[in-house]
Coordinates of C-alpha atoms in Angstrom, one line a residue:
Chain A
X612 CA 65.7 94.5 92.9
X613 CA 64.7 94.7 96.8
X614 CA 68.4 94.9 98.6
X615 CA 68.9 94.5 102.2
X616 CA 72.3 96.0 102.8
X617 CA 74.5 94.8 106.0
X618 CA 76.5 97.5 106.8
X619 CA 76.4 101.5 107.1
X620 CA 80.7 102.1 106.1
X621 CA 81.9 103.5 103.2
X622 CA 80.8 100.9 100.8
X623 CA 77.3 100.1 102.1
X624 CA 76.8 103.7 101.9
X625 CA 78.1 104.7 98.6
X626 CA 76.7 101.1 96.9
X627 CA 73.2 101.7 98.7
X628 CA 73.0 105.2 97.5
X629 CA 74.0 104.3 93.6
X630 CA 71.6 101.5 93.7
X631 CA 68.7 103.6 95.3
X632 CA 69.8 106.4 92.6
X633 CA 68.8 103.5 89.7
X634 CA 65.3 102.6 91.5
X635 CA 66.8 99.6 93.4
X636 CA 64.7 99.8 96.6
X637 CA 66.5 99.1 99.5
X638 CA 64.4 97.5 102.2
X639 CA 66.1 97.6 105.1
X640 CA 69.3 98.7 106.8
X641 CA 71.2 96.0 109.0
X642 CA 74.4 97.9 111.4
X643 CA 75.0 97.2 114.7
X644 CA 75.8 101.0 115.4
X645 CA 72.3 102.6 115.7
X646 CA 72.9 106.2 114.4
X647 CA 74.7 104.6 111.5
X648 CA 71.7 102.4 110.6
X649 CA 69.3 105.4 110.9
X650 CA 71.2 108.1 109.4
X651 CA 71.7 105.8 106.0
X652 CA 68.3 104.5 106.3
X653 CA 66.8 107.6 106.2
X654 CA 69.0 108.9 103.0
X655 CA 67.6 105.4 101.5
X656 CA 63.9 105.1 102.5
X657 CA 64.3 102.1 104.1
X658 CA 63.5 100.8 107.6
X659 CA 66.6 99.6 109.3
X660 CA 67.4 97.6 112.5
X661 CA 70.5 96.3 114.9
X662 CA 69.1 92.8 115.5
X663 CA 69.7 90.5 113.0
X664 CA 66.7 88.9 113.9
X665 CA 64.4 91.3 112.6
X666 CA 66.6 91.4 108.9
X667 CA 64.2 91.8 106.2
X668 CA 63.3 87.9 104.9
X669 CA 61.8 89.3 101.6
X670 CA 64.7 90.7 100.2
X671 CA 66.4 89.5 96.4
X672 CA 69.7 90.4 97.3
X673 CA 71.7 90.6 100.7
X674 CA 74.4 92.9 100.4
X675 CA 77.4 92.2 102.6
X676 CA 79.4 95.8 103.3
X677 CA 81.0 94.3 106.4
X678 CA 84.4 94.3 107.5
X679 CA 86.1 91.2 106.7
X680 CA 86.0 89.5 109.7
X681 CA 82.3 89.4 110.5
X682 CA 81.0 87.9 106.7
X683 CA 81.1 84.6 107.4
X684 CA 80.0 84.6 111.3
X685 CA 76.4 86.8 109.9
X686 CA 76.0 84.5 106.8
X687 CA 75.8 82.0 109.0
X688 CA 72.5 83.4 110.8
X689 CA 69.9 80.7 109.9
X690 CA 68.0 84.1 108.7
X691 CA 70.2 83.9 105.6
X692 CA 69.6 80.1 104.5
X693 CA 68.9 80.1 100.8
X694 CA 68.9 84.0 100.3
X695 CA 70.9 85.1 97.2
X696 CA 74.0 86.7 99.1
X697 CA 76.8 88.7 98.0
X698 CA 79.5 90.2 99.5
X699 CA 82.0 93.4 98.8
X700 CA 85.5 92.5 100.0
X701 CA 88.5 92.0 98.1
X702 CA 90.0 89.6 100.2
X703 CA 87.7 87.1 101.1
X704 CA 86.7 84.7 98.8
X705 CA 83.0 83.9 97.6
X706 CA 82.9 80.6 98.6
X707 CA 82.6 82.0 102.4
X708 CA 78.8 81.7 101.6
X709 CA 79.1 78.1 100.0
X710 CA 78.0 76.1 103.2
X711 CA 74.5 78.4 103.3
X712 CA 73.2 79.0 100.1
X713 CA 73.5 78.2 96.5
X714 CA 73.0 81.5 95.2
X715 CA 76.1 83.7 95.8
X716 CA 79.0 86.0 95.0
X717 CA 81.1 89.1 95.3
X718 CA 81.1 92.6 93.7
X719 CA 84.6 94.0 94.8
X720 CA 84.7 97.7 94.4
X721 CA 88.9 97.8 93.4
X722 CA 89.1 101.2 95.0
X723 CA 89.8 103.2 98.2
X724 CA 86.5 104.0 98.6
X725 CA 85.2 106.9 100.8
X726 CA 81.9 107.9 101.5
X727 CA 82.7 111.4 102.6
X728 CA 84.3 113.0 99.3
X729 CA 82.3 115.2 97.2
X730 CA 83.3 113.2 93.7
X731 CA 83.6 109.2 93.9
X732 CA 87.0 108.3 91.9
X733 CA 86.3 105.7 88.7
X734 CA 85.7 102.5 90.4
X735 CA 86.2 98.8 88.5
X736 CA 84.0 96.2 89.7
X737 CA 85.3 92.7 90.2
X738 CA 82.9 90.2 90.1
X739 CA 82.8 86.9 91.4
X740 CA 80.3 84.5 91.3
X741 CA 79.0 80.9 93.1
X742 CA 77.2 79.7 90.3
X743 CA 76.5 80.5 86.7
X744 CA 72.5 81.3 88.0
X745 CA 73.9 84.4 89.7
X746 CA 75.7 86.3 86.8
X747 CA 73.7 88.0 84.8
X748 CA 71.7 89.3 87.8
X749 CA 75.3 91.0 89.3
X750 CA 76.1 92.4 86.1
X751 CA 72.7 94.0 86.0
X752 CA 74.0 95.6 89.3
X753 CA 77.4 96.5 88.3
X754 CA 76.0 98.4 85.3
X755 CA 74.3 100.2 87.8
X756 CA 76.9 100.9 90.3
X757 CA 79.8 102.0 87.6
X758 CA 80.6 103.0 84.4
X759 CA 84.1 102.0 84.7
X760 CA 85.4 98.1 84.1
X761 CA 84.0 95.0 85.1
X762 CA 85.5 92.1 85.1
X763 CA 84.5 88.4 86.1
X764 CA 86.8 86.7 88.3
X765 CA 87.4 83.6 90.3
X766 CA 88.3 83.5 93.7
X767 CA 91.7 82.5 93.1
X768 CA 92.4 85.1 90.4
X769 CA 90.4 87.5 93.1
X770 CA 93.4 86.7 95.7
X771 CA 95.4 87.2 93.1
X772 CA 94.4 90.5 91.9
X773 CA 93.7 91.7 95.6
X774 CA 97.6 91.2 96.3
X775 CA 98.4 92.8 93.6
X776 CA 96.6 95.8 94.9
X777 CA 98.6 95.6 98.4
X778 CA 101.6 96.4 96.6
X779 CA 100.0 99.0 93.8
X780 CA 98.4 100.7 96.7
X781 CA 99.0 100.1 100.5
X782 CA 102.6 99.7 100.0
X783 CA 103.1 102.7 98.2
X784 CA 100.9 104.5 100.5
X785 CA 103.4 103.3 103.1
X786 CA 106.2 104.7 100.9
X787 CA 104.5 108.1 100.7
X788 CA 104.4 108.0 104.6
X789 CA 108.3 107.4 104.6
X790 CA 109.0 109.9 103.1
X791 CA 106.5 112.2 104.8
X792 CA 108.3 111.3 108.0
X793 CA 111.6 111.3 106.6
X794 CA 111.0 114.8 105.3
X795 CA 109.1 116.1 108.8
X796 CA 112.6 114.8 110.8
X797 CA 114.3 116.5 108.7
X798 CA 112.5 119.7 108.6
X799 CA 112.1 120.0 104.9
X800 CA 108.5 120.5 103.2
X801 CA 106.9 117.7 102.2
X802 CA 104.5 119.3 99.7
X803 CA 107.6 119.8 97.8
X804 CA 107.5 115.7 96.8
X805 CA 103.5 115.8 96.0
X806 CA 103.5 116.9 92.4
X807 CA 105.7 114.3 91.9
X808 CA 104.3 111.2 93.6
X809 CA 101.0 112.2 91.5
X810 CA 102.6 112.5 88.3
X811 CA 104.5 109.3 89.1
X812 CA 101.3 107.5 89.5
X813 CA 99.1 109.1 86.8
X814 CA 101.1 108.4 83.8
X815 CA 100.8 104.6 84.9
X816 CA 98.9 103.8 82.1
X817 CA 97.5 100.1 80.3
X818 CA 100.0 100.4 77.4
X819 CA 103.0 100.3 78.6
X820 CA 104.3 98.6 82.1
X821 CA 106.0 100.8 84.9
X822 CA 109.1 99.3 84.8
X823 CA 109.6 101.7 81.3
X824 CA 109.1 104.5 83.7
X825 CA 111.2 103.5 85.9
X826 CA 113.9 106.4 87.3
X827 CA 116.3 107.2 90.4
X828 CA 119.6 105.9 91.0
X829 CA 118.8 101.8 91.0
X830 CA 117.8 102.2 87.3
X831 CA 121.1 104.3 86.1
X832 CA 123.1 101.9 88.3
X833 CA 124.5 105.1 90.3
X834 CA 126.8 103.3 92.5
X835 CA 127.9 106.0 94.2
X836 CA 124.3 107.7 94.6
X837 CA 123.4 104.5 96.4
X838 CA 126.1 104.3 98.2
X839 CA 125.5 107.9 99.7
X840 CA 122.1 107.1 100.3
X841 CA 122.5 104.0 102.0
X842 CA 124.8 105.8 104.5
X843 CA 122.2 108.2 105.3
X844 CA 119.8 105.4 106.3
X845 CA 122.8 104.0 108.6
X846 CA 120.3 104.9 111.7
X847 CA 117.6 103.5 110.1
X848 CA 117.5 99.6 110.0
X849 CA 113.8 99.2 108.0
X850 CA 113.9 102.2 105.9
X851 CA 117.7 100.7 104.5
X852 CA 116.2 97.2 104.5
X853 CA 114.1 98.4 102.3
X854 CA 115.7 100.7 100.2
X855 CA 118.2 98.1 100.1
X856 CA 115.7 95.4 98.9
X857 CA 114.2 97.9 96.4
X858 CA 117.9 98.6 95.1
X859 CA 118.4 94.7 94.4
X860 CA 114.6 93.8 92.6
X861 CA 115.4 97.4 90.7
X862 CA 118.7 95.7 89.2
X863 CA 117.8 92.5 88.6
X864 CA 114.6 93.2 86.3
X865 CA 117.2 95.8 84.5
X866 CA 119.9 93.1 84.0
X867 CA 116.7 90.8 83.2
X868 CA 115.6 93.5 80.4
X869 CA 119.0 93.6 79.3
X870 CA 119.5 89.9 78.8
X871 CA 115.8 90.1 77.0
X872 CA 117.0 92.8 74.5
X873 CA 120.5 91.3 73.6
Chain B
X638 CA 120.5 136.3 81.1
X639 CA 122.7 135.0 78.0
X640 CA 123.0 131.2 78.8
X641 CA 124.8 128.4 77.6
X642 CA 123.2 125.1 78.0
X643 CA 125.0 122.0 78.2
X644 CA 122.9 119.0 77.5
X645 CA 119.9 118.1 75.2
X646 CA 117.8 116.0 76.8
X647 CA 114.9 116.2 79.1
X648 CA 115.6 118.8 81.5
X649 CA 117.7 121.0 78.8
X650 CA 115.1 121.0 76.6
X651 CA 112.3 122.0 79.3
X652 CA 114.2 124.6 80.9
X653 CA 115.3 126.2 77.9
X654 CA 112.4 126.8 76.1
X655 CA 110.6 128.3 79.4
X656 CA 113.9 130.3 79.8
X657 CA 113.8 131.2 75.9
X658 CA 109.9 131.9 75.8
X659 CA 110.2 134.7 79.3
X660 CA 113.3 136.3 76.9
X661 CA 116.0 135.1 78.3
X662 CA 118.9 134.9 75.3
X663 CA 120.4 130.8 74.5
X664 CA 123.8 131.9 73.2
X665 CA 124.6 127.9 72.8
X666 CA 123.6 124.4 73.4
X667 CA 126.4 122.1 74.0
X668 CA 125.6 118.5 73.1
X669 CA 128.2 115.4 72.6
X670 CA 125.2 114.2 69.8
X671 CA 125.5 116.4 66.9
X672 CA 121.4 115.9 66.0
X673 CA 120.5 117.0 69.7
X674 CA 122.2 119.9 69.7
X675 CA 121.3 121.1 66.4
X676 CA 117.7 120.1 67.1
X677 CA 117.3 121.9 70.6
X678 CA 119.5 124.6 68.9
X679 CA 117.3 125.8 66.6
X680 CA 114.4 125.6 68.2
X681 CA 116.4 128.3 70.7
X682 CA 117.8 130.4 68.4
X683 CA 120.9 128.9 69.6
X684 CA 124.1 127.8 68.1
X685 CA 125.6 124.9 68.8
X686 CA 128.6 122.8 69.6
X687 CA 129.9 119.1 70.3
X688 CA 133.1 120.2 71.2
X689 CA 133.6 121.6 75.2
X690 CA 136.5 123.3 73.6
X691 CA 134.1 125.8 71.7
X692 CA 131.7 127.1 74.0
X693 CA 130.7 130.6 74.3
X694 CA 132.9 132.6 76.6
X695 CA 130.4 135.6 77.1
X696 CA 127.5 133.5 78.7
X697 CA 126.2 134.8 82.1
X698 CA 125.1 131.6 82.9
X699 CA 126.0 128.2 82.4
X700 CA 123.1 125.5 82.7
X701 CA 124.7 121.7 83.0
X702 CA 121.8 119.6 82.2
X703 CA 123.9 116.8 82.2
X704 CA 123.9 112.8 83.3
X705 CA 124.6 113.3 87.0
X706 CA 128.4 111.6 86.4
X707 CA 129.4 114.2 83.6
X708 CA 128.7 117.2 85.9
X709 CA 132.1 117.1 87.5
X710 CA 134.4 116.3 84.9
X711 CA 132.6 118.8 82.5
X712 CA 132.8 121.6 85.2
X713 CA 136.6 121.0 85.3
X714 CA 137.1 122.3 81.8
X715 CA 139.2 125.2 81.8
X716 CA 136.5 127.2 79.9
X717 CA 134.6 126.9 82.7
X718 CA 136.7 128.8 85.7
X719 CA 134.9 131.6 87.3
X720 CA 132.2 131.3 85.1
X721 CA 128.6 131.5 87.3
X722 CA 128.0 127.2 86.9
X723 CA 124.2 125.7 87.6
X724 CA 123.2 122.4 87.6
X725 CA 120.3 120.5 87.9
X726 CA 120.3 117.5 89.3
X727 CA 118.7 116.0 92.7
X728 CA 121.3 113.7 93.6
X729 CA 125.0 116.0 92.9
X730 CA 125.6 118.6 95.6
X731 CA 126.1 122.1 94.1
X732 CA 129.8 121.8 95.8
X733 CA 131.0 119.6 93.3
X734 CA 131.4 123.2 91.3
X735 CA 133.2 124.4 94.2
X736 CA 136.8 124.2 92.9
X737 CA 136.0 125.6 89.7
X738 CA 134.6 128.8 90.7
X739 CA 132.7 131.0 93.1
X740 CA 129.9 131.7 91.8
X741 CA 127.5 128.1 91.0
X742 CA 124.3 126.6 92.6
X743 CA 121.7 124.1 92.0
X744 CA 118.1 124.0 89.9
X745 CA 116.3 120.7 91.1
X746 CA 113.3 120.4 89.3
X747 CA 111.4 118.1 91.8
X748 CA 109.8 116.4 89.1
X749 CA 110.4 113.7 86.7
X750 CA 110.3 115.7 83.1
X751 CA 109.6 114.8 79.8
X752 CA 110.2 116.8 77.1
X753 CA 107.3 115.1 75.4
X754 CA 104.7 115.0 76.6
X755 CA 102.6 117.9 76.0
X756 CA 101.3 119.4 79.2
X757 CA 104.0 119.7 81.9
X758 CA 103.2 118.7 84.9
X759 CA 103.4 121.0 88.2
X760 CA 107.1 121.2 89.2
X761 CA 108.6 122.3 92.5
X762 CA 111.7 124.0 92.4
X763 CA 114.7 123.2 95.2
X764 CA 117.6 126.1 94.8
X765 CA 121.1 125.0 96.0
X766 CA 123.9 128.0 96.3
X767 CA 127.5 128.1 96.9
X768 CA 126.9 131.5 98.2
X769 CA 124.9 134.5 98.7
X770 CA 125.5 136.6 95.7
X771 CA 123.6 133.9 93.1
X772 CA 120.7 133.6 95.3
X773 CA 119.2 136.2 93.5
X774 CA 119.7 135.9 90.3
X775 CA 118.6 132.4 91.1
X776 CA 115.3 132.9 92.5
X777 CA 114.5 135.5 89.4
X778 CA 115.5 132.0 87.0
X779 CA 113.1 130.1 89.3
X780 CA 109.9 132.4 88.9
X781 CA 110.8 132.3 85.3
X782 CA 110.7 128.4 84.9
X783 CA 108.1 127.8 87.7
X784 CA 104.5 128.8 89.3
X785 CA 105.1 125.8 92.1
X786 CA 107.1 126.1 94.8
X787 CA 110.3 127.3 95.1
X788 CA 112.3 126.1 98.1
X789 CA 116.3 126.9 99.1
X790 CA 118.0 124.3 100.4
X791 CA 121.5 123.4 101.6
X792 CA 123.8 120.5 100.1
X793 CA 122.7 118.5 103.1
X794 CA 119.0 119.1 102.8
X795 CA 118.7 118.5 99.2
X796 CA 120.6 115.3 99.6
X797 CA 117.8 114.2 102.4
X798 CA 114.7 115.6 100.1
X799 CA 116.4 113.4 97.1
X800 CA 116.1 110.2 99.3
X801 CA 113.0 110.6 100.4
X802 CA 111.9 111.4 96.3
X803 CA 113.4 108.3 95.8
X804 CA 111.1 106.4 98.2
X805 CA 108.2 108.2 97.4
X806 CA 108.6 107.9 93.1
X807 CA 111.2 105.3 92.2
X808 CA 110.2 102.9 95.1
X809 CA 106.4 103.2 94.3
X810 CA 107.3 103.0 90.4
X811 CA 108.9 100.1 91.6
X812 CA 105.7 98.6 93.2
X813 CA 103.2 99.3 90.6
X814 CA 105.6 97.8 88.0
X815 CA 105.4 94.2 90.5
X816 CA 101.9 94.7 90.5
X817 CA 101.7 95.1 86.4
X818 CA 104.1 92.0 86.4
X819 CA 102.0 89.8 89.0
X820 CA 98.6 90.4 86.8
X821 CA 100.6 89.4 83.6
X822 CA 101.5 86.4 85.2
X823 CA 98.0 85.6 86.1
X824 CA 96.6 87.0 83.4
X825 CA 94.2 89.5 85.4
X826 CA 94.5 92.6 83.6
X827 CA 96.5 95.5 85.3
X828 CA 93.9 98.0 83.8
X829 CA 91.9 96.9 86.8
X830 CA 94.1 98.8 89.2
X831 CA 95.0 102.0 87.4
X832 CA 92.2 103.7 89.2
X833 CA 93.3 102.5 92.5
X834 CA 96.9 103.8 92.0
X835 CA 95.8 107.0 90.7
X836 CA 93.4 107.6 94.2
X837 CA 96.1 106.5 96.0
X838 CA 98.2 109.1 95.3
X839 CA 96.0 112.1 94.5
X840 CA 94.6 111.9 97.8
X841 CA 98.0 112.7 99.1
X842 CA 97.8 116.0 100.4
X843 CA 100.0 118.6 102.8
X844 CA 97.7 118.9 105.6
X845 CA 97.0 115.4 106.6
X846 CA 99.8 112.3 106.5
X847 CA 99.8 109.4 104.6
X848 CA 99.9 106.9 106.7
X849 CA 96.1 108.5 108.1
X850 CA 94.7 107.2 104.8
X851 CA 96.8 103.4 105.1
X852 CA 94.6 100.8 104.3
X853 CA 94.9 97.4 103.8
X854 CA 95.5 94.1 105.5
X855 CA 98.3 95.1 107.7
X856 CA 97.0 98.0 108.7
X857 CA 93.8 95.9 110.1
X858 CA 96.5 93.9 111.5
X859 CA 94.6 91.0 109.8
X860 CA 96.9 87.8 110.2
X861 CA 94.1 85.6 108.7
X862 CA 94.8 87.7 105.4
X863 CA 98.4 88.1 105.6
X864 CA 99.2 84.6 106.0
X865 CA 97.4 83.6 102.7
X866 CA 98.9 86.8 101.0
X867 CA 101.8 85.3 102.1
X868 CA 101.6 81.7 100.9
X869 CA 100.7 83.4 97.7
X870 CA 104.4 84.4 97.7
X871 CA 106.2 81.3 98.5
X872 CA 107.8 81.1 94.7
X873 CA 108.8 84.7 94.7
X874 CA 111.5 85.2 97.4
X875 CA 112.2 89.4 96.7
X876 CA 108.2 89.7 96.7
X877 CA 107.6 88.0 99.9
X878 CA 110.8 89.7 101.7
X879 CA 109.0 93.2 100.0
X880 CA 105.6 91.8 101.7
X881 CA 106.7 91.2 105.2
X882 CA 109.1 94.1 105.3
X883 CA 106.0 96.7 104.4
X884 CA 104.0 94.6 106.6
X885 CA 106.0 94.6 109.4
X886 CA 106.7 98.4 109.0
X887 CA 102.8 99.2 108.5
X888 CA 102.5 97.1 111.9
X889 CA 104.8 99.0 113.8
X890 CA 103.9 102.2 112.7
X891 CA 99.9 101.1 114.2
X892 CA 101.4 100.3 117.1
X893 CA 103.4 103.6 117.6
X894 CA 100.4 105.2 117.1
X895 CA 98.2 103.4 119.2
X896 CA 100.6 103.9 121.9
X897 CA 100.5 108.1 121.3
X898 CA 97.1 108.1 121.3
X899 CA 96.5 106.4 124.6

């Protein structure tokens, strides 16, 4: 396919350089941020510009790697009328292109994404599509972009699944900097906890859910554990809301499993 | 060292057959269930006993591998006074040996261990000690069970690390098993975000903090997003408290930031 990408980030770059990689030609190069434009342009032997007006009319595909909040305002460029248009973000829906073409849809890396590392991680792709017209034609593309799953999606299962991936990931990213914190106040090396918060993660597996997994003091119902560690949070007010919170949801889906098996 | 272990479970069996393969002697295993003890046992070259009254009296060591509330009352046997008393576990101080005898301490495997799977996975090792003299013999019983890091600790620091373990493993446990539940619900499959939750964490490393690789709609400080995450929520009222606690957290932590850097 010919591809105009709009972008020069993480995604754009890692997308335009798999897709160049399976003799996609990418056009043209569309970031407001000159150097970015050029520098990814070049890698991609395509042309590239700032000015929306010039974009590339010619293209099959227009590949939206922009940040969330600027999709919908560039779609709406009359330069975009009837183009077949897709974006990459998890949580915006693909109906954002609805009101401009027919031909749309989304191809949602589910992955923290970074252009700069030396070996991509596996990355699922989540499709979602406008119309039936569009599908075969994405899945073509996410052939070529990954080897790992690829699922079809609508947008409401897409919100769905995105949320799910704020806990799964952003939250427990925020729980890794708690600690991290906690740890630095208290003068203790951190490094100490990182074998375990990967080995905690990596045995996640398909076949059995978490929850079986589960360990700490909430799960044995260590009263006095808890208690002790609430008192240490006593100068903390969001760290023990949230321990606390954790604590109760802990219990309850143990009392729930218990009431499941007998 | 001629060691009795008390306990057969996960950390028992772990630590004994690393202390049995670098020649360490198992006199005993001391087990309340008869087919543990026997099991682990014989696998040691070990004998074996239910009863607390029959352990070996020659041991230079005594390992209690035991549920965290069984340490104490176990400790107070008579057979134990003055013997040299280790535990292991992250949450008990080593001072709850301290009216038994002088010589005890603490082996925290920071780690959550099973004994099967069949590749171990890195483990950090925090020592506790009641006092100077077992330090050694200590550190010599680390290198043997251990190439991670070995850290000593006091009862005050090891009750700070186990809290912020806690947050980092149980917590995030906690929040993948939400995430696993939420897809079931919707019938998205989890599968989908394994990869995600694996990057998340092996990216964690010691020379850069977490909360430099957050991303994420709160991070982005994206109202737009977190409204609709949170109408998503409505029927779930521990989900959406979990929600605006993180995002509130992630929020304030941006703005602490912002207001370091300028």
């Amino acid at each position: 396919m010919d591809i105009v990408i709009l972008g020069a980030g993480n995604v754009a770059t890692i997308f335009g350089k798999l897709l160049f990689q399976k003799k996609h030609k990418i056009l043209q190069i569309v970031s407001k941020t000159p150097a970015h434009a050029a520098t990814l342009a070049m890698q991609l032997q395509a042309t590239f510009t700032t000015n929306i007006k010039d974009v590339d009319t010619r293209a099959d595909l227009y590949l939206f790697a922009l940040p969330d909040n600027l999709i919908q305002e560039t779609a709406a460029h009359p330069v975009f009328k009837n183009k077949f248009l897709v974006h990459t973000s998890g949580s915006i829906p693909a109906a954002v292109f609805k009101n401009f073409t027919e031909s749309f849809g989304v191809l949602w890396p589910i992955q923290s994404l970074n252009a700069h590392v030396e070996k991509l991680p596996e990355f699922p792709l989540a499709i979602t599509i406008g119309n039936q017209s569009v599908l075969s034609d994405l899945m073509k593309l996410c052939n070529d972009l990954t080897d790992a799953q690829i699922v079809v999606l609508n947008d409401e299962e897409k919100r769905q699944l995105h949320l799910a991936a704020v806990f799964a990931s952003n939250f427990s990213n925020y729980l890794y900097q708690m600690a991290f914190a906690y740890c630095r106040e208290q003068n203790i090396p951190f490094s100490l906890l990182i074998p375990l918060i990967h080995e905690t993660a990596v045995r996640i597996h398909d076949s059995i859910e978490p929850f079986a997994m589960q360990t700490g003091p909430a799960i044995r119902n260590d009263s006095v554990t808890i208690q002790k560690q609430q008192a240490l949070l006593v100068q903390k007010p969001q760290y023990a809301k949230l321990y606390d919170l954790f604590t109760e949801c802990i219990r309850d889906e143990l009392l729930k499993n218990k009431s499941l098996n007998g």
